[in-house]
mmCIF file of C-alpha atoms in Angstrom:
data_model
loop_
_atom_site.group_PDB
_atom_site.id
_atom_site.type_symbol
_atom_site.label_atom_id
_atom_site.label_comp_id
_atom_site.label_asym_id
_atom_site.label_seq_id
_atom_site.Cartn_x
_atom_site.Cartn_y
_atom_site.Cartn_z
ATOM 1 C CA UNK P 1 112.209 97.032 129.503
ATOM 2 C CA UNK P 2 109.063 96.005 131.365
ATOM 3 C CA UNK P 3 109.231 94.670 134.890
ATOM 4 C CA UNK P 4 108.022 91.150 135.643
ATOM 5 C CA UNK P 5 104.368 91.189 136.731
ATOM 6 C CA UNK P 6 102.551 88.944 139.175
ATOM 7 C CA UNK P 7 100.691 85.934 137.887
ATOM 8 C CA UNK P 8 97.161 86.952 136.896
ATOM 9 C CA UNK P 9 94.299 85.112 138.595
ATOM 10 C CA UNK P 10 92.706 82.481 136.384
ATOM 11 C CA UNK P 11 95.270 82.816 133.569
ATOM 12 C CA UNK P 12 98.715 81.300 133.120
ATOM 13 C CA UNK P 13 101.478 83.896 133.303
ATOM 14 C CA UNK P 14 104.716 83.054 131.445
ATOM 15 C CA UNK P 15 108.120 84.615 132.118
ATOM 16 C CA UNK P 16 111.535 83.794 130.694
ATOM 17 C CA UNK P 17 115.033 85.213 130.994
ATOM 18 C CA UNK P 18 115.889 84.107 127.479
ATOM 19 C CA UNK P 19 116.461 87.105 125.246
ATOM 20 C CA UNK P 20 117.042 89.429 128.194
ATOM 21 C CA UNK P 21 120.451 91.133 128.679
ATOM 22 C CA UNK P 22 122.695 88.571 130.404
ATOM 23 C CA UNK P 23 123.803 91.081 133.041
ATOM 24 C CA UNK P 24 120.193 91.694 134.181
ATOM 25 C CA UNK P 25 118.745 88.192 134.047
ATOM 26 C CA UNK P 26 119.267 87.356 137.731
ATOM 27 C CA UNK P 27 117.873 90.690 138.841
ATOM 28 C CA UNK P 28 114.729 90.322 136.693
ATOM 29 C CA UNK P 29 114.314 86.663 137.672
ATOM 30 C CA UNK P 30 114.429 87.640 141.361
ATOM 31 C CA UNK P 31 111.892 90.409 140.763
ATOM 32 C CA UNK P 32 109.573 88.036 138.953
ATOM 33 C CA UNK P 33 109.737 85.356 141.628
ATOM 34 C CA UNK P 34 109.212 87.865 144.440
ATOM 35 C CA UNK P 35 105.975 88.977 142.775
ATOM 36 C CA UNK P 36 104.768 85.708 141.280
ATOM 37 C CA UNK P 37 105.884 82.883 143.562
ATOM 38 C CA UNK P 38 108.484 83.148 146.376
ATOM 39 C CA UNK P 39 111.105 85.854 146.919
ATOM 40 C CA UNK P 40 114.590 84.323 146.528
ATOM 41 C CA UNK P 41 118.183 85.348 146.008
ATOM 42 C CA UNK P 42 119.711 83.654 142.981
ATOM 43 C CA UNK P 43 123.304 83.009 141.965
ATOM 44 C CA UNK P 44 125.006 81.028 139.198
ATOM 45 C CA UNK P 45 127.180 78.035 140.018
ATOM 46 C CA UNK P 46 129.630 78.913 137.251
ATOM 47 C CA UNK P 47 130.937 82.459 137.139
ATOM 48 C CA UNK P 48 130.772 82.953 133.385
ATOM 49 C CA UNK P 49 127.343 81.393 132.738
ATOM 50 C CA UNK P 50 124.119 83.314 132.158
ATOM 51 C CA UNK P 51 120.783 82.343 133.758
ATOM 52 C CA UNK P 52 118.434 80.639 131.363
ATOM 53 C CA UNK P 53 115.176 80.147 133.204
ATOM 54 C CA UNK P 54 111.465 80.112 132.485
ATOM 55 C CA UNK P 55 108.392 79.924 134.662
ATOM 56 C CA UNK P 56 104.640 79.462 134.211
ATOM 57 C CA UNK P 57 102.364 80.536 137.072
ATOM 58 C CA UNK P 58 98.665 80.071 137.693
ATOM 59 C CA UNK P 59 96.991 81.777 140.652
ATOM 60 C CA UNK P 60 93.771 80.064 141.720
ATOM 61 C CA UNK P 61 91.400 81.154 144.487
ATOM 62 C CA UNK P 62 93.200 79.141 147.182
ATOM 63 C CA UNK P 63 96.319 77.648 145.586
ATOM 64 C CA UNK P 64 99.163 78.809 143.376
ATOM 65 C CA UNK P 65 100.672 76.470 140.734
ATOM 66 C CA UNK P 66 103.953 76.832 138.864
ATOM 67 C CA UNK P 67 106.272 75.071 136.441
ATOM 68 C CA UNK P 68 109.970 76.072 136.475
ATOM 69 C CA UNK P 69 112.882 75.189 134.175
ATOM 70 C CA UNK P 70 116.447 76.520 134.486
ATOM 71 C CA UNK P 71 120.100 75.744 133.898
ATOM 72 C CA UNK P 72 122.441 75.065 136.891
ATOM 73 C CA UNK P 73 122.121 77.685 139.641
ATOM 74 C CA UNK P 74 121.317 78.082 143.344
ATOM 75 C CA UNK P 75 118.624 80.021 145.210
ATOM 76 C CA UNK P 76 118.434 81.098 148.821
ATOM 77 C CA UNK P 77 115.638 82.362 151.020
ATOM 78 C CA UNK P 78 117.317 84.138 153.908
ATOM 79 C CA UNK P 79 115.864 85.369 157.207
ATOM 80 C CA UNK P 80 116.053 88.894 155.858
ATOM 81 C CA UNK P 81 114.138 87.929 152.715
ATOM 82 C CA UNK P 82 111.501 86.124 154.744
ATOM 83 C CA UNK P 83 110.956 89.202 156.905
ATOM 84 C CA UNK P 84 110.762 91.482 153.887
ATOM 85 C CA UNK P 85 108.598 89.231 151.684
ATOM 86 C CA UNK P 86 106.742 86.608 153.768
ATOM 87 C CA UNK P 87 104.624 84.115 151.842
ATOM 88 C CA UNK P 88 102.681 82.606 154.799
ATOM 89 C CA UNK P 89 102.551 79.389 152.767
ATOM 90 C CA UNK P 90 103.604 75.779 152.661
ATOM 91 C CA UNK P 91 105.557 74.968 149.480
ATOM 92 C CA UNK P 92 105.484 71.686 147.548
ATOM 93 C CA UNK P 93 108.266 71.160 144.977
ATOM 94 C CA UNK P 94 107.999 68.200 142.589
ATOM 95 C CA UNK P 95 111.373 67.375 141.001
ATOM 96 C CA UNK P 96 110.962 66.309 137.370
ATOM 97 C CA UNK P 97 114.487 66.647 136.048
ATOM 98 C CA UNK P 98 117.909 67.118 137.650
ATOM 99 C CA UNK P 99 118.913 66.369 141.227
ATOM 100 C CA UNK P 100 118.210 69.104 143.772
ATOM 101 C CA UNK P 101 120.025 69.840 147.000
ATOM 102 C CA UNK P 102 117.930 71.304 149.834
ATOM 103 C CA UNK P 103 119.662 72.798 152.872
ATOM 104 C CA UNK P 104 117.428 73.653 155.828
ATOM 105 C CA UNK P 105 118.066 74.306 159.526
ATOM 106 C CA UNK P 106 117.238 70.660 160.204
ATOM 107 C CA UNK P 107 119.763 69.226 157.737
ATOM 108 C CA UNK P 108 120.470 68.583 154.050
ATOM 109 C CA UNK P 109 118.373 66.550 151.641
ATOM 110 C CA UNK P 110 119.120 65.471 148.102
ATOM 111 C CA UNK P 111 116.128 65.018 145.823
ATOM 112 C CA UNK P 112 116.011 63.052 142.623
ATOM 113 C CA UNK P 113 113.392 63.113 139.858
ATOM 114 C CA UNK P 114 110.157 61.606 141.130
ATOM 115 C CA UNK P 115 110.467 63.079 144.625
ATOM 116 C CA UNK P 116 108.400 65.794 146.294
ATOM 117 C CA UNK P 117 109.777 68.255 148.832
ATOM 118 C CA UNK P 118 107.360 69.785 151.343
ATOM 119 C CA UNK P 119 108.538 72.724 153.450
ATOM 120 C CA UNK P 120 107.436 75.879 155.216
ATOM 121 C CA UNK P 121 108.301 78.606 152.685
ATOM 122 C CA UNK P 122 108.837 81.121 155.495
ATOM 123 C CA UNK P 123 111.714 79.220 157.091
ATOM 124 C CA UNK P 124 115.101 80.083 155.527
ATOM 125 C CA UNK P 125 116.523 77.563 153.069
ATOM 126 C CA UNK P 126 119.093 77.066 150.323
ATOM 127 C CA UNK P 127 118.408 75.040 147.161
ATOM 128 C CA UNK P 128 121.049 74.046 144.604
ATOM 129 C CA UNK P 129 120.565 72.636 141.117
ATOM 130 C CA UNK P 130 123.939 71.497 139.793
ATOM 131 C CA UNK P 131 122.348 69.693 136.816
ATOM 132 C CA UNK P 132 119.741 72.320 136.088
ATOM 133 C CA UNK P 133 116.115 71.693 136.978
ATOM 134 C CA UNK P 134 112.609 71.146 135.886
ATOM 135 C CA UNK P 135 110.021 71.133 138.650
ATOM 136 C CA UNK P 136 106.396 71.782 139.524
ATOM 137 C CA UNK P 137 105.438 73.864 142.530
ATOM 138 C CA UNK P 138 102.306 74.263 144.621
ATOM 139 C CA UNK P 139 102.015 77.075 147.146
ATOM 140 C CA UNK P 140 99.407 76.443 149.851
ATOM 141 C CA UNK P 141 98.584 79.411 152.122
ATOM 142 C CA UNK P 142 98.727 78.713 155.848
ATOM 143 C CA UNK P 143 94.998 79.325 156.347
ATOM 144 C CA UNK P 144 94.088 76.919 153.541
ATOM 145 C CA UNK P 145 96.500 74.327 154.926
ATOM 146 C CA UNK P 146 95.115 74.613 158.433
ATOM 147 C CA UNK P 147 91.480 74.541 157.263
ATOM 148 C CA UNK P 148 92.305 71.162 155.656
ATOM 149 C CA UNK P 149 93.471 69.912 159.079
ATOM 150 C CA UNK P 150 97.189 70.355 158.535
ATOM 151 C CA UNK P 151 99.748 71.327 161.125
ATOM 152 C CA UNK P 152 102.727 73.381 160.050
ATOM 153 C CA UNK P 153 105.670 71.208 158.963
ATOM 154 C CA UNK P 154 108.424 71.765 161.530
ATOM 155 C CA UNK P 155 110.866 69.845 159.333
ATOM 156 C CA UNK P 156 111.000 69.397 155.589
ATOM 157 C CA UNK P 157 109.500 66.178 154.200
ATOM 158 C CA UNK P 158 110.448 64.181 151.118
ATOM 159 C CA UNK P 159 107.758 62.036 149.461
ATOM 160 C CA UNK P 160 108.155 59.743 146.449
ATOM 161 C CA UNK P 161 105.598 60.425 143.757
ATOM 162 C CA UNK P 162 107.086 58.139 141.099
ATOM 163 C CA UNK P 163 109.279 58.672 138.074
ATOM 164 C CA UNK P 164 107.404 60.846 135.539
ATOM 165 C CA UNK P 165 105.896 58.695 132.798
ATOM 166 C CA UNK P 166 106.445 55.382 134.587
ATOM 167 C CA UNK P 167 103.768 52.795 133.688
ATOM 168 C CA UNK P 168 103.348 51.772 137.334
ATOM 169 C CA UNK P 169 104.124 53.403 140.650
ATOM 170 C CA UNK P 170 106.861 51.875 142.772
ATOM 171 C CA UNK P 171 106.024 50.366 146.146
ATOM 172 C CA UNK P 172 107.204 53.522 147.941
ATOM 173 C CA UNK P 173 105.454 56.018 145.648
ATOM 174 C CA UNK P 174 102.480 57.978 146.902
ATOM 175 C CA UNK P 175 99.595 57.643 144.419
ATOM 176 C CA UNK P 176 97.954 60.874 145.539
ATOM 177 C CA UNK P 177 101.204 62.802 145.173
ATOM 178 C CA UNK P 178 101.603 61.344 141.690
ATOM 179 C CA UNK P 179 98.076 62.418 140.784
ATOM 180 C CA UNK P 180 98.688 65.877 142.231
ATOM 181 C CA UNK P 181 101.812 66.284 140.094
ATOM 182 C CA UNK P 182 99.831 65.202 137.033
ATOM 183 C CA UNK P 183 97.060 67.768 137.641
ATOM 184 C CA UNK P 184 99.583 70.581 138.204
ATOM 185 C CA UNK P 185 101.457 69.594 135.024
ATOM 186 C CA UNK P 186 98.190 69.577 133.093
ATOM 187 C CA UNK P 187 97.550 73.149 134.169
ATOM 188 C CA UNK P 188 100.993 74.779 133.936
ATOM 189 C CA UNK P 189 103.396 72.234 132.378
ATOM 190 C CA UNK P 190 104.923 72.635 128.896
ATOM 191 C CA UNK P 191 101.710 71.208 127.361
ATOM 192 C CA UNK P 192 99.457 72.683 130.035
ATOM 193 C CA UNK P 193 96.147 74.257 129.054
ATOM 194 C CA UNK P 194 95.524 76.341 132.191
ATOM 195 C CA UNK P 195 92.652 74.056 133.259
ATOM 196 C CA UNK P 196 92.707 73.329 136.987
ATOM 197 C CA UNK P 197 90.133 71.627 139.223
ATOM 198 C CA UNK P 198 90.968 73.366 142.478
ATOM 199 C CA UNK P 199 88.708 71.163 144.588
ATOM 200 C CA UNK P 200 90.480 68.048 143.261
ATOM 201 C CA UNK P 201 93.847 69.686 143.825
ATOM 202 C CA UNK P 202 92.965 70.490 147.432
ATOM 203 C CA UNK P 203 91.634 66.983 148.070
ATOM 204 C CA UNK P 204 94.947 65.597 146.823
ATOM 205 C CA UNK P 205 97.029 68.080 148.841
ATOM 206 C CA UNK P 206 95.083 66.992 151.919
ATOM 207 C CA UNK P 207 95.524 63.319 151.118
ATOM 208 C CA UNK P 208 99.282 63.781 150.635
ATOM 209 C CA UNK P 209 100.003 65.986 153.659
ATOM 210 C CA UNK P 210 97.147 65.355 156.068
ATOM 211 C CA UNK P 211 94.998 62.365 156.912
ATOM 212 C CA UNK P 212 91.688 63.120 155.109
ATOM 213 C CA UNK P 213 89.221 64.610 157.569
ATOM 214 C CA UNK P 214 86.124 63.010 156.048
ATOM 215 C CA UNK P 215 85.013 60.166 153.826
ATOM 216 C CA UNK P 216 83.937 62.646 151.228
ATOM 217 C CA UNK P 217 87.361 64.277 151.149
ATOM 218 C CA UNK P 218 89.085 60.883 150.876
ATOM 219 C CA UNK P 219 86.746 59.840 148.069
ATOM 220 C CA UNK P 220 87.510 63.065 146.241
ATOM 221 C CA UNK P 221 91.255 62.398 146.461
ATOM 222 C CA UNK P 222 90.844 58.802 145.303
ATOM 223 C CA UNK P 223 88.665 59.891 142.378
ATOM 224 C CA UNK P 224 91.143 62.542 141.343
ATOM 225 C CA UNK P 225 93.951 59.981 141.523
ATOM 226 C CA UNK P 226 91.991 57.502 139.394
ATOM 227 C CA UNK P 227 91.056 60.165 136.872
ATOM 228 C CA UNK P 228 94.635 61.349 136.537
ATOM 229 C CA UNK P 229 95.969 57.788 136.152
ATOM 230 C CA UNK P 230 93.435 57.109 133.388
ATOM 231 C CA UNK P 231 94.358 60.359 131.690
ATOM 232 C CA UNK P 232 98.048 59.486 131.785
ATOM 233 C CA UNK P 233 97.570 56.026 130.247
ATOM 234 C CA UNK P 234 94.569 56.801 128.100
ATOM 235 C CA UNK P 235 96.132 55.517 124.881
ATOM 236 C CA UNK P 236 96.786 52.086 126.340
ATOM 237 C CA UNK P 237 93.996 49.719 125.206
ATOM 238 C CA UNK P 238 94.825 47.372 128.128
ATOM 239 C CA UNK P 239 93.456 49.834 130.713
ATOM 240 C CA UNK P 240 91.482 47.923 133.339
ATOM 241 C CA UNK P 241 89.790 48.412 136.708
ATOM 242 C CA UNK P 242 92.377 46.256 138.408
ATOM 243 C CA UNK P 243 95.256 48.216 136.968
ATOM 244 C CA UNK P 244 93.757 51.539 138.019
ATOM 245 C CA UNK P 245 92.936 50.241 141.513
ATOM 246 C CA UNK P 246 96.425 48.846 141.971
ATOM 247 C CA UNK P 247 97.990 52.123 140.831
ATOM 248 C CA UNK P 248 96.104 54.231 143.400
ATOM 249 C CA UNK P 249 96.224 51.774 146.290
ATOM 250 C CA UNK P 250 92.602 50.598 146.366
ATOM 251 C CA UNK P 251 90.813 47.315 145.842
ATOM 252 C CA UNK P 252 88.607 46.999 142.787
ATOM 253 C CA UNK P 253 85.561 47.097 145.046
ATOM 254 C CA UNK P 254 86.729 50.322 146.708
ATOM 255 C CA UNK P 255 87.459 51.862 143.319
ATOM 256 C CA UNK P 256 84.011 50.937 142.092
ATOM 257 C CA UNK P 257 82.467 52.554 145.179
ATOM 258 C CA UNK P 258 84.503 55.777 144.719
ATOM 259 C CA UNK P 259 83.520 56.057 141.068
ATOM 260 C CA UNK P 260 79.877 55.350 141.871
ATOM 261 C CA UNK P 261 79.873 58.270 144.298
ATOM 262 C CA UNK P 262 80.880 60.448 141.337
ATOM 263 C CA UNK P 263 78.249 58.951 139.065
ATOM 264 C CA UNK P 264 80.510 56.897 136.859
ATOM 265 C CA UNK P 265 82.208 53.552 136.291
ATOM 266 C CA UNK P 266 85.638 52.538 134.992
ATOM 267 C CA UNK P 267 84.384 51.966 131.414
ATOM 268 C CA UNK P 268 82.516 55.302 131.423
ATOM 269 C CA UNK P 269 85.460 57.209 132.871
ATOM 270 C CA UNK P 270 87.872 55.752 130.330
ATOM 271 C CA UNK P 271 85.448 56.277 127.423
ATOM 272 C CA UNK P 272 84.705 59.896 128.395
ATOM 273 C CA UNK P 273 88.372 60.820 128.587
ATOM 274 C CA UNK P 274 89.172 59.034 125.312
ATOM 275 C CA UNK P 275 86.374 60.919 123.587
ATOM 276 C CA UNK P 276 87.633 64.215 125.031
ATOM 277 C CA UNK P 277 91.163 63.495 123.784
ATOM 278 C CA UNK P 278 89.905 62.446 120.359
ATOM 279 C CA UNK P 279 87.733 65.563 120.136
ATOM 280 C CA UNK P 280 90.764 67.766 120.786
ATOM 281 C CA UNK P 281 92.798 65.917 118.170
ATOM 282 C CA UNK P 282 90.012 66.167 115.591
ATOM 283 C CA UNK P 283 89.927 69.959 116.098
ATOM 284 C CA UNK P 284 93.684 70.437 115.844
ATOM 285 C CA UNK P 285 95.186 71.390 112.444
ATOM 286 C CA UNK P 286 98.317 69.373 113.301
ATOM 287 C CA UNK P 287 96.238 66.160 113.073
ATOM 288 C CA UNK P 288 94.383 67.123 109.883
ATOM 289 C CA UNK P 289 96.365 64.659 107.746
ATOM 290 C CA UNK P 290 95.578 61.720 110.035
ATOM 291 C CA UNK P 291 92.533 59.600 109.360
ATOM 292 C CA UNK P 292 89.663 59.426 111.822
ATOM 293 C CA UNK P 293 90.455 55.755 112.387
ATOM 294 C CA UNK P 294 94.119 56.550 113.227
ATOM 295 C CA UNK P 295 93.062 59.161 115.770
ATOM 296 C CA UNK P 296 90.655 56.696 117.398
ATOM 297 C CA UNK P 297 93.349 54.040 117.688
ATOM 298 C CA UNK P 298 95.797 56.589 119.099
ATOM 299 C CA UNK P 299 93.278 57.426 121.796
ATOM 300 C CA UNK P 300 93.003 53.779 122.883
ATOM 301 C CA UNK P 301 89.881 52.648 121.040
ATOM 302 C CA UNK P 302 90.149 49.100 119.760
ATOM 303 C CA UNK P 303 88.580 49.719 116.355
ATOM 304 C CA UNK P 304 87.130 52.407 114.109
ATOM 305 C CA UNK P 305 83.628 51.003 114.766
ATOM 306 C CA UNK P 306 84.019 51.247 118.543
ATOM 307 C CA UNK P 307 85.440 54.768 118.232
ATOM 308 C CA UNK P 308 82.542 55.942 116.066
ATOM 309 C CA UNK P 309 79.900 54.351 118.315
ATOM 310 C CA UNK P 310 81.263 55.678 121.622
ATOM 311 C CA UNK P 311 82.006 59.125 120.182
ATOM 312 C CA UNK P 312 78.442 59.458 118.846
ATOM 313 C CA UNK P 313 76.942 58.262 122.134
ATOM 314 C CA UNK P 314 78.776 60.994 124.048
ATOM 315 C CA UNK P 315 78.732 63.891 121.595
ATOM 316 C CA UNK P 316 75.694 63.296 119.373
ATOM 317 C CA UNK P 317 77.788 63.278 116.192
ATOM 318 C CA UNK P 318 80.258 61.028 114.463
ATOM 319 C CA UNK P 319 84.024 61.717 114.579
ATOM 320 C CA UNK P 320 83.934 62.682 110.896
ATOM 321 C CA UNK P 321 81.105 65.151 111.541
ATOM 322 C CA UNK P 322 83.024 66.633 114.481
ATOM 323 C CA UNK P 323 86.086 67.142 112.280
ATOM 324 C CA UNK P 324 84.033 68.763 109.488
ATOM 325 C CA UNK P 325 82.387 71.088 112.008
ATOM 326 C CA UNK P 326 85.752 72.104 113.445
ATOM 327 C CA UNK P 327 87.133 72.802 109.977
ATOM 328 C CA UNK P 328 84.091 74.915 109.133
ATOM 329 C CA UNK P 329 84.349 76.957 112.348
ATOM 330 C CA UNK P 330 88.128 77.424 112.314
ATOM 331 C CA UNK P 331 88.326 79.979 109.436
ATOM 332 C CA UNK P 332 85.628 82.109 111.052
ATOM 333 C CA UNK P 333 87.540 82.071 114.347
ATOM 334 C CA UNK P 334 90.744 83.000 112.531
ATOM 335 C CA UNK P 335 89.064 85.921 110.754
ATOM 336 C CA UNK P 336 87.537 87.063 114.043
ATOM 337 C CA UNK P 337 90.920 86.974 115.751
ATOM 338 C CA UNK P 338 92.539 88.835 112.894
ATOM 339 C CA UNK P 339 89.875 91.495 113.038
ATOM 340 C CA UNK P 340 90.537 92.044 116.746
ATOM 341 C CA UNK P 341 94.324 92.137 116.274
#
């Protein structure tokens, strides 16, 4: 049986206890987390249950991203564990499913889905998940955190980032935290593709935890938040500048200024992302039975004519031509992969 290995830089590393001997699952899960994320001691809440847990990790140059799912259990990071395996990092935990109990030396906090926990990962803590969990995690090294202007959190913080999938953020939700969760999910979530814009992630971390040190940094965070909101609601044909601005806490004029600094406008940003989504769908075998018009409508275009025009403007070919090209290339790619196997 192979030992869990650390997350490889630039590639998503997946690990699961499912299929492992029940008696060794906790041991192997602890080994994996010690190498890949944060060293913890794990125990089940029910004596006769076996740990079912999975984790996806992505190590970037300055940040570490993770997605974790598990059945009910508890984890503890003791003083002894901290001394033996320090992380020298600030941890951000985004609760997606299941309530989480966090016990720290400054008290107890209960987190519900849509809330972010920020803590110093090298201060002992206990976390319990009586309903199981699904969460995203970001590990920010101390030096990266300080270089962004942050001061070490002396107490844990809880920040609302909004219920996952909600059409609008609540009054108390932090738009930058919501965008950060979306970018992390895009990289390492169940449908993640490993793509991560680390500069955008850092701008958002700074906006969430530290007052942005410069106008450029703030603009970067606002742009990332706008881009993520558009990506989340791309299929909605009612997308508008006002709706995007309201969602990320800007006026329409401020939003226009932020987008201009990045060389785009609301219509261009929406159109580019819709074309990117449509392009992926046209290449995927699972959408081969759907018409080009259906794919365009699913991506938020108002008509087949608009879809064809915008797609050609951005790619130099029609949607039908893009699909035929993908179908022609796919068998060659398959044969190439088979030859390497």
